[in-house]
């Protein structure tokens, strides 16, 4: 196999080894960190439509240097052991980059969810969950899944319910999985989390003019022309927030059945509604349709957001990519060979192991919420409101004493100043803080060490150093 056609795990390993070459690790440690600890393959039967169907699923534990291990469950016909192991490795490094105390895991079920109705998907999900639960591959302190491609809060609710059914007396049962609906002890802001994290990462990137210049761009996100691939959970939220809140212009959306482009900008909510109603991106009015969706990756834009599949930017199209900045919302959308080409061409890449960490970060908040059995903000919110109200009325009273014109703030200022933070605001604040701090640490390495040519290398170095530290106190006898 040439270096241009590496498997997904080999691509991740290549990035890992680039970083290890610049680090001074004890002998053998790099090998231990890199190696996938275990992968469980299960084939299980489900009776559907009057016959038995056999399904194949995986749960891979890449590294349990910290437990529980964490990582989504993907439903796709393309799922295979190599893919699950690569995604599990990325989870290990990702959690380390954003300081989330989890090891790395991933799961997958080889299935096209569109081939089954809701009732059947529930049956298959519950049976898959049962197979993993009975081996502690779903467990609040051992292994905690979350949604990924092809799964959502709905599947996580079934998994949580299955776990509770098998462990009826376990108090922390609901911490066995994250990404649950809020009614089932999920957390506000989890559905949007990965897309929101993309927005926070980009905002932080644009706060440093030097980095913006390195990407041959200037100014802020306002007016930047953006192409998004994949209008699923991650791509939709990222595109929505960037266009509605930051003034970016979505000039292209690529989906599985083609792409639409419009220099005037696409209305992300309307496009999503169109796809949901018609089942296809084709036919959306006010835009040009192109049946070769992947070709739009090469269209002119400032920012490219691959948010669908791995390996979509490869050695054959990397030289034609016109975006100046790419943020990897998907896992592994740029192969190692393409990464080399982009780097040589001066394209700045904000790498997956940092960029899409919003999901695992908010999953961490949900897990903590489940273990503490209380919603964030429940104790403080009204106390904060009382203190702020007191402060405001005292300021008004004092201004009346010393000023000619008594200070009287507007009603909207008062309302915003006085109200205590609810769970959603706290989650967003925690996520924003996480994304800013992690990028600042990566940026520092990128700027200060001339051997560190790109943000991906910086992120891998930071992750590996943090994981290596945890081995100092581990029993390895
Ligand atoms: P999703 O299933 O919600 O959405 C995927 C989207 O990609 C769908 O709209 C699908 O139609 C589209 N798509 C599929 N094949 C395509 C193709 N060939 N070209 C263009 N579009 C195509 O999945 P998601 O949860 O948004 O995940 C997307 C990526 O983000 C994956 O790589 C996943 O691992 C990664 N990710 C997801 C999360 C999360 O919280 N969901 C967290 C971190 C990383």
Coordinates of C-alpha atoms and ligand atoms in Angstrom, one line a residue:
X1 CA 0.0 0.0 0.0
X2 CA 1.5 3.4 -0.9
X3 CA 1.7 6.2 1.6
X4 CA -1.1 7.8 -0.4
X5 CA -3.6 5.0 0.2
X6 CA -3.1 4.4 3.9
X7 CA -5.9 2.9 6.0
X8 CA -7.7 5.3 8.4
X9 CA -5.7 3.9 11.4
X10 CA -2.4 4.2 9.4
X11 CA -3.3 7.9 8.7
X12 CA -3.9 8.6 12.3
X13 CA -0.7 6.7 13.2
X14 CA 1.3 8.8 10.8
X15 CA 0.2 12.0 12.4
X16 CA 0.9 10.5 15.8
X17 CA 4.5 9.5 14.7
X18 CA 5.2 13.0 13.4
X19 CA 4.5 14.3 16.9
X20 CA 6.4 11.6 18.7
X21 CA 9.5 12.4 16.7
X22 CA 9.6 15.8 18.3
X23 CA 9.1 14.5 21.8
X24 CA 11.4 12.8 24.2
X25 CA 9.3 9.9 25.6
X26 CA 10.6 6.9 27.7
X27 CA 11.4 3.9 25.5
X28 CA 8.3 1.9 24.5
X29 CA 5.8 4.5 25.8
X30 CA 4.9 5.9 22.4
X31 CA 4.2 2.3 21.2
X32 CA 1.9 1.8 24.2
X33 CA 0.0 5.1 23.7
X34 CA -0.4 4.5 20.0
X35 CA -1.6 0.9 20.1
X36 CA -5.3 0.1 20.3
X37 CA -5.8 -1.9 23.5
X38 CA -8.7 -4.0 22.5
X39 CA -11.6 -4.3 20.0
X40 CA -14.6 -6.4 20.6
X41 CA -16.5 -7.7 17.6
X42 CA -20.0 -8.9 18.1
X43 CA -22.4 -10.7 15.7
X44 CA -25.9 -10.8 17.0
X45 CA -29.3 -11.9 15.8
X46 CA -32.5 -9.9 15.7
X47 CA -35.9 -11.3 14.6
X48 CA -37.4 -8.8 12.1
X49 CA -40.0 -9.2 9.4
X50 CA -40.5 -12.8 10.2
X51 CA -36.9 -13.9 9.9
X52 CA -33.6 -13.7 11.8
X53 CA -31.2 -11.0 10.7
X54 CA -27.5 -11.1 11.8
X55 CA -25.8 -7.8 12.5
X56 CA -22.1 -7.0 13.1
X57 CA -21.0 -4.4 15.6
X58 CA -17.7 -3.2 17.2
X59 CA -16.6 -1.5 20.4
X60 CA -13.0 -0.6 20.4
X61 CA -11.1 0.6 23.5
X62 CA -8.0 2.4 22.2
X63 CA -6.7 3.6 25.5
X64 CA -7.9 3.3 29.1
X65 CA -5.1 5.3 30.7
X66 CA -8.1 7.2 32.2
X67 CA -11.5 5.6 32.8
X68 CA -14.2 5.6 31.8
X69 CA -13.3 5.5 28.1
X70 CA -15.5 7.5 25.9
X71 CA -16.6 7.6 22.2
X72 CA -19.6 7.6 20.0
X73 CA -21.5 4.8 18.3
X74 CA -21.8 5.1 14.6
X75 CA -24.4 3.4 12.4
X76 CA -23.2 3.1 8.8
X77 CA -22.7 0.4 6.2
X78 CA -19.1 1.6 5.9
X79 CA -18.3 0.7 9.6
X80 CA -15.4 -1.7 9.9
X81 CA -12.8 -2.6 12.5
X82 CA -10.1 -0.3 11.0
X83 CA -12.5 2.7 11.0
X84 CA -13.7 2.1 14.6
X85 CA -10.1 1.7 15.9
X86 CA -9.0 4.9 14.1
X87 CA -11.9 6.8 15.6
X88 CA -11.2 5.4 19.0
X89 CA -7.6 6.6 18.8
X90 CA -8.8 10.1 17.8
X91 CA -11.0 10.0 20.9
X92 CA -8.0 9.3 23.1
X93 CA -6.0 12.2 21.7
X94 CA -9.1 14.5 21.5
X95 CA -10.0 14.1 25.2
X96 CA -6.4 14.8 26.2
X97 CA -6.3 18.0 24.0
X98 CA -9.3 19.5 25.7
X99 CA -8.6 18.2 29.2
X100 CA -11.6 15.9 29.5
X101 CA -10.8 13.0 31.9
X102 CA -11.6 10.1 29.6
X103 CA -9.8 7.4 27.7
X104 CA -10.6 6.8 24.1
X105 CA -13.2 4.4 22.6
X106 CA -15.6 4.1 19.7
X107 CA -18.3 1.8 18.5
X108 CA -20.0 1.0 15.3
X109 CA -22.8 -1.0 13.8
X110 CA -22.6 -2.1 10.2
X111 CA -26.1 -1.1 9.1
X112 CA -27.9 1.5 6.9
X113 CA -30.4 3.0 9.4
X114 CA -32.6 4.1 6.5
X115 CA -33.3 0.5 5.7
X116 CA -35.3 0.0 8.9
X117 CA -38.3 1.7 10.5
X118 CA -38.2 3.3 14.0
X119 CA -39.5 0.2 15.8
X120 CA -36.8 -2.0 14.1
X121 CA -34.0 0.4 14.8
X122 CA -35.1 0.4 18.5
X123 CA -35.0 -3.5 18.5
X124 CA -31.5 -3.5 16.9
X125 CA -30.2 -0.8 19.1
X126 CA -31.4 -2.5 22.3
X127 CA -30.0 -5.8 21.3
X128 CA -26.6 -4.3 20.4
X129 CA -26.6 -2.4 23.7
X130 CA -27.4 -5.6 25.6
X131 CA -24.4 -7.3 23.9
X132 CA -22.1 -4.4 25.0
X133 CA -23.6 -4.0 28.5
X134 CA -23.1 -7.6 29.5
X135 CA -19.4 -7.2 28.8
X136 CA -19.1 -3.8 30.6
X137 CA -18.5 -2.2 27.3
X138 CA -21.2 0.2 28.3
X139 CA -20.9 1.2 31.9
X140 CA -20.9 4.5 33.8
X141 CA -17.3 4.0 35.2
X142 CA -15.9 1.9 32.4
X143 CA -17.2 2.9 28.9
X144 CA -19.6 5.6 28.1
X145 CA -20.9 5.9 24.5
X146 CA -22.5 9.0 22.8
X147 CA -24.1 9.7 19.4
X148 CA -22.1 9.8 16.2
X149 CA -22.9 9.5 12.5
X150 CA -26.3 7.8 12.0
X151 CA -27.3 7.9 15.7
X152 CA -28.8 10.6 17.9
X153 CA -30.4 11.3 21.3
X154 CA -33.1 8.7 20.4
X155 CA -30.7 5.8 20.3
X156 CA -28.9 7.0 23.4
X157 CA -32.2 7.0 25.3
X158 CA -32.8 3.4 24.3
X159 CA -29.3 2.4 25.4
X160 CA -29.7 4.2 28.8
X161 CA -33.1 2.4 29.2
X162 CA -31.6 -1.0 28.4
X163 CA -28.8 -0.4 30.9
X164 CA -31.3 0.6 33.6
X165 CA -33.3 -2.5 32.8
X166 CA -30.3 -4.7 33.4
X167 CA -29.1 -2.7 36.4
X168 CA -32.3 -1.7 38.2
X169 CA -30.6 -0.8 41.5
X170 CA -27.6 1.1 40.2
X171 CA -27.9 4.8 41.2
X172 CA -25.5 6.1 38.5
X173 CA -27.0 4.0 35.7
X174 CA -27.9 7.0 33.6
X175 CA -24.3 8.1 33.4
X176 CA -23.7 5.0 31.2
X177 CA -24.2 7.0 28.0
X178 CA -24.3 10.7 27.0
X179 CA -26.1 12.6 24.4
X180 CA -29.4 11.5 25.9
X181 CA -32.5 13.7 25.4
X182 CA -32.9 16.2 28.2
X183 CA -36.1 14.5 29.5
X184 CA -33.9 11.3 30.0
X185 CA -31.2 13.1 32.1
X186 CA -29.4 14.5 29.1
X187 CA -28.0 18.0 29.2
X188 CA -29.1 21.3 27.5
X189 CA -26.8 22.1 24.6
X190 CA -25.5 18.6 23.8
X191 CA -27.3 18.3 20.5
X192 CA -25.7 21.5 19.2
X193 CA -22.4 21.0 21.1
X194 CA -20.1 19.8 18.3
X195 CA -21.3 22.5 15.9
X196 CA -21.1 25.1 18.6
X197 CA -17.6 24.0 19.4
X198 CA -16.7 24.6 15.7
X199 CA -18.0 28.2 16.1
X200 CA -16.1 28.8 19.3
X201 CA -12.9 27.4 17.8
X202 CA -13.2 29.7 14.8
X203 CA -14.0 32.7 16.9
X204 CA -10.8 32.0 18.9
X205 CA -8.8 31.5 15.7
X206 CA -9.9 34.9 14.4
X207 CA -9.0 36.6 17.7
X208 CA -5.3 36.2 16.7
X209 CA -4.5 38.4 13.7
X210 CA -1.2 36.6 13.2
X211 CA -2.9 33.3 12.6
X212 CA -5.6 34.8 10.4
X213 CA -2.7 36.2 8.3
X214 CA -1.0 32.8 8.1
X215 CA -4.2 31.6 6.5
X216 CA -3.9 34.5 4.0
X217 CA -7.1 36.0 5.4
X218 CA -7.9 39.2 7.2
X219 CA -10.6 40.6 9.5
X220 CA -13.2 38.5 11.3
X221 CA -15.7 35.8 10.4
X222 CA -18.0 38.4 9.1
X223 CA -18.5 38.0 5.4
X224 CA -16.2 35.0 5.0
X225 CA -17.4 32.6 2.3
X226 CA -17.9 29.1 3.7
X227 CA -18.5 25.7 2.1
X228 CA -19.9 22.9 4.3
X229 CA -19.9 19.2 3.5
X230 CA -22.6 17.3 5.4
X231 CA -25.7 19.0 6.8
X232 CA -26.1 16.5 9.6
X233 CA -25.9 17.2 13.3
X234 CA -22.4 18.8 13.2
X235 CA -22.5 20.5 9.8
X236 CA -26.0 21.9 10.3
X237 CA -25.3 23.5 13.7
X238 CA -21.9 24.9 12.6
X239 CA -23.3 26.4 9.5
X240 CA -26.4 27.8 11.3
X241 CA -24.4 29.5 14.0
X242 CA -21.7 30.9 11.7
X243 CA -24.2 32.4 9.3
X244 CA -26.8 33.6 11.8
X245 CA -24.5 34.8 14.6
X246 CA -21.2 35.6 13.0
X247 CA -22.2 36.9 9.6
X248 CA -20.4 34.2 7.6
X249 CA -21.9 33.5 4.2
X250 CA -22.6 29.9 3.4
X251 CA -21.9 29.7 -0.4
X252 CA -22.0 25.9 -0.8
X253 CA -23.5 22.9 0.9
X254 CA -22.5 19.4 -0.1
X255 CA -24.7 16.5 0.7
X256 CA -24.7 12.8 -0.2
X257 CA -26.8 13.3 -3.3
X258 CA -25.1 16.4 -4.7
X259 CA -24.3 20.0 -3.8
X260 CA -26.0 23.4 -4.0
X261 CA -24.1 26.7 -4.4
X262 CA -25.0 30.3 -4.3
X263 CA -22.6 33.3 -4.1
X264 CA -25.4 35.3 -2.4
X265 CA -25.5 32.9 0.4
X266 CA -27.7 29.9 1.4
X267 CA -30.3 30.0 4.1
X268 CA -29.2 27.0 6.2
X269 CA -32.5 26.6 8.1
X270 CA -34.4 26.6 4.8
X271 CA -32.0 24.1 3.2
X272 CA -32.3 21.8 6.2
X273 CA -36.1 22.0 6.0
X274 CA -36.0 21.3 2.3
X275 CA -33.9 18.2 2.8
X276 CA -36.2 17.0 5.6
X277 CA -39.3 17.5 3.6
X278 CA -38.1 16.2 0.2
X279 CA -35.4 13.7 1.3
X280 CA -32.8 15.3 -1.0
X281 CA -30.9 18.5 -1.5
X282 CA -31.8 18.5 -5.1
X283 CA -34.4 20.9 -6.3
X284 CA -33.7 23.5 -3.6
X285 CA -34.8 26.9 -5.1
X286 CA -32.5 29.9 -5.3
X287 CA -29.3 27.9 -5.7
X288 CA -27.4 26.0 -8.4
X289 CA -27.4 22.2 -8.1
X290 CA -24.4 20.1 -9.0
X291 CA -24.7 16.4 -9.1
X292 CA -21.0 15.8 -8.4
X293 CA -21.1 17.1 -4.8
X294 CA -17.5 16.3 -4.0
X295 CA -16.3 18.6 -6.8
X296 CA -17.6 21.5 -4.7
X297 CA -14.9 20.8 -2.1
X298 CA -12.6 22.4 -4.7
X299 CA -14.7 25.5 -5.2
X300 CA -13.5 29.0 -4.3
X301 CA -14.1 29.9 -0.7
X302 CA -12.4 31.3 2.4
X303 CA -13.3 28.5 4.8
X304 CA -14.1 24.8 4.1
X305 CA -15.9 22.7 6.7
X306 CA -15.9 19.0 6.0
X307 CA -18.5 17.6 8.4
X308 CA -19.5 14.3 6.9
X309 CA -17.0 11.5 6.2
X310 CA -13.3 10.6 6.6
X311 CA -10.8 10.8 3.7
X312 CA -12.7 13.2 1.5
X313 CA -9.7 15.4 1.0
X314 CA -7.0 13.1 -0.4
X315 CA -3.8 13.2 -2.5
X316 CA -5.8 13.5 -5.7
X317 CA -7.8 16.7 -4.8
X318 CA -5.6 18.4 -2.2
X319 CA -3.8 20.4 -4.7
X320 CA -7.1 21.8 -6.1
X321 CA -8.6 22.9 -2.8
X322 CA -9.0 26.7 -2.9
X323 CA -10.0 27.3 0.7
X324 CA -7.5 29.1 2.7
X325 CA -8.6 27.7 6.0
X326 CA -10.1 24.2 6.7
X327 CA -11.7 23.2 10.0
X328 CA -12.1 19.5 10.3
X329 CA -15.6 19.1 11.8
X330 CA -15.7 15.4 10.8
X331 CA -13.1 12.9 12.0
X332 CA -10.3 12.3 9.6
X333 CA -11.6 14.2 6.6
X334 CA -8.1 14.9 5.4
X335 CA -5.7 12.0 4.7
X336 CA -2.1 12.3 5.9
X337 CA -0.9 12.6 2.3
X338 CA -3.4 15.4 1.6
X339 CA -2.3 17.1 4.8
X340 CA 1.3 17.3 3.6
X341 CA 0.1 18.9 0.3
X342 CA -2.1 21.4 2.0
X343 CA 0.6 22.3 4.5
X344 CA 3.1 22.9 1.7
X345 CA 0.6 25.1 0.0
X346 CA 0.1 27.2 3.1
X347 CA -3.5 26.1 3.8
X348 CA -4.2 26.3 7.5
X349 CA -6.0 23.3 9.0
X350 CA -7.7 23.4 12.4
X351 CA -7.5 19.6 13.1
X352 CA -10.3 17.2 14.1
X353 CA -8.8 16.1 17.4
X354 CA -9.4 19.7 18.6
X355 CA -12.0 21.1 16.3
X356 CA -14.8 18.6 16.9
X357 CA -14.1 18.2 20.6
X358 CA -17.2 20.1 21.5
X359 CA -19.2 16.9 21.6
X360 CA -17.0 15.1 24.0
X361 CA -16.7 18.2 26.2
X362 CA -20.4 18.6 26.6
X363 CA -20.7 14.8 27.0
X364 CA -18.3 15.2 29.9
X365 CA -20.6 17.9 31.5
X366 CA -23.6 15.5 31.0
X367 CA -21.7 12.6 32.7
X368 CA -20.8 14.9 35.6
X369 CA -24.5 16.0 35.8
X370 CA -25.7 12.4 35.9
X371 CA -23.2 11.5 38.6
X372 CA -24.2 14.5 40.7
X373 CA -27.9 14.0 40.1
X374 CA -28.6 17.7 39.8
X375 CA -29.0 20.1 36.9
X376 CA -26.3 22.7 36.5
X377 CA -27.3 26.1 37.9
X378 CA -30.2 24.7 40.0
X379 CA -28.7 25.9 43.3
X380 CA -27.1 29.1 42.2
X381 CA -29.4 30.7 39.6
X382 CA -31.8 32.5 41.9
X383 CA -29.1 33.4 44.5
X384 CA -27.2 35.0 41.6
X385 CA -30.4 36.8 40.6
X386 CA -30.9 38.2 44.1
X387 CA -27.4 39.5 44.4
X388 CA -27.4 41.1 41.0
X389 CA -30.8 42.8 41.7
X390 CA -29.4 44.1 45.0
X391 CA -26.3 45.5 43.3
X392 CA -28.4 47.2 40.6
X393 CA -30.7 48.9 43.0
X394 CA -27.8 50.0 45.1
X395 CA -26.1 51.5 42.1
X396 CA -29.3 53.3 41.1
X397 CA -29.7 54.6 44.6
X398 CA -26.1 55.9 44.8
X399 CA -26.3 57.5 41.4
X400 CA -29.3 59.3 42.6
X401 CA -27.3 60.6 45.6
X402 CA -24.3 61.9 43.7
X403 CA -25.5 62.7 40.2
X404 CA -27.6 65.4 38.8
X405 CA -29.3 62.9 36.5
X406 CA -30.2 59.7 38.2
X407 CA -28.7 56.7 36.3
X408 CA -31.5 54.5 35.0
X409 CA -30.4 51.5 33.0
X410 CA -32.7 50.2 30.2
X411 CA -35.1 47.4 30.9
X412 CA -33.2 45.0 28.6
X413 CA -29.9 45.8 30.3
X414 CA -31.6 45.2 33.7
X415 CA -33.1 41.9 32.6
X416 CA -29.8 40.6 31.1
X417 CA -27.7 41.8 34.1
X418 CA -30.0 40.4 36.7
X419 CA -30.8 37.0 35.5
X420 CA -28.9 34.0 36.8
X421 CA -27.3 31.6 34.3
X422 CA -29.3 28.5 33.4
X423 CA -27.9 25.2 32.3
X424 CA -27.7 26.0 28.7
X425 CA -25.7 29.2 29.4
X426 CA -23.4 27.4 31.7
X427 CA -22.8 24.6 29.2
X428 CA -22.0 27.1 26.5
X429 CA -19.7 29.0 28.8
X430 CA -17.8 25.8 29.8
X431 CA -17.5 24.8 26.1
X432 CA -16.3 28.2 25.1
X433 CA -13.7 28.2 27.8
X434 CA -12.5 24.7 26.8
X435 CA -12.2 25.5 23.1
X436 CA -10.4 28.8 23.8
X437 CA -7.9 27.3 26.2
X438 CA -7.1 24.4 24.0
X439 CA -6.5 26.5 20.9
X440 CA -4.4 28.9 23.0
X441 CA -2.1 26.1 24.1
X442 CA -1.9 24.7 20.5
X443 CA -1.1 28.2 19.2
X444 CA 1.6 28.7 21.8
X445 CA 3.4 25.6 20.5
X446 CA 2.9 26.5 16.9
X447 CA 4.3 30.0 17.4
X448 CA 7.2 29.2 19.8
X449 CA 8.7 26.1 18.3
X450 CA 9.7 26.4 14.6
X451 CA 9.7 22.6 14.2
X452 CA 5.9 22.7 14.8
X453 CA 4.7 23.6 11.4
X454 CA 1.0 23.3 11.9
X455 CA -1.8 23.1 14.5
X456 CA -2.3 19.4 14.0
X457 CA 1.2 18.7 15.1
X458 CA 0.8 21.0 18.1
X459 CA -2.4 19.3 19.1
X460 CA -0.9 15.8 18.9
X461 CA 2.2 16.9 20.8
X462 CA 0.1 18.3 23.6
X463 CA -2.2 15.2 23.7
X464 CA 0.7 12.8 23.8
X465 CA 2.6 14.7 26.5
X466 CA -0.5 14.7 28.7
X467 CA -1.2 11.0 28.2
X468 CA 2.5 10.2 28.8
X469 CA 2.3 12.0 32.2
X470 CA -0.6 9.7 33.3
X471 CA 1.8 6.7 32.8
X472 CA 4.2 8.0 35.4
X473 CA 2.0 6.8 38.2
X474 CA 0.7 3.7 36.6
X475 CA 1.5 0.1 37.7
X476 CA 3.1 -1.5 34.6
X477 CA 4.9 -4.4 36.4
Ligands
LIG1 P1 -24.9 12.8 10.9 O1 -25.2 11.4 10.6 O2 -25.8 13.6 11.7 O3 -24.6 13.7 9.6 C1 -23.8 13.3 8.5 C2 -24.2 14.1 7.3 O4 -23.3 13.8 6.2 C3 -25.6 13.7 6.8 O5 -26.4 14.8 6.5 C4 -25.4 12.9 5.6 O6 -26.4 12.9 4.6 C5 -24.1 13.6 5.1 N1 -23.3 12.7 4.2 C6 -23.2 11.4 4.1 N2 -22.4 11.0 3.1 C7 -22.1 12.1 2.5 C8 -21.3 12.4 1.3 N3 -20.7 11.4 0.6 N4 -21.1 13.7 1.0 C9 -21.7 14.7 1.6 N5 -22.4 14.5 2.7 C10 -22.6 13.2 3.1 O7 -23.4 12.7 11.5 P2 -22.7 13.8 12.5 O8 -23.0 13.4 13.9 O9 -23.0 15.2 12.1 O10 -21.2 13.4 12.2 C11 -20.5 13.9 11.1 C12 -19.0 13.8 11.4 O11 -18.7 14.5 12.6 C13 -18.5 12.4 11.6 O12 -17.1 12.3 11.1 C14 -18.5 12.2 13.1 O13 -17.5 11.2 13.5 C15 -18.0 13.6 13.5 N6 -18.3 14.0 14.9 C16 -19.6 14.0 15.3 C17 -19.9 14.3 16.6 C18 -21.3 14.4 17.2 O14 -21.4 15.0 18.3 N7 -22.3 14.0 16.5 C19 -18.8 14.7 17.5 C20 -17.5 14.7 17.0 C21 -17.3 14.3 15.7

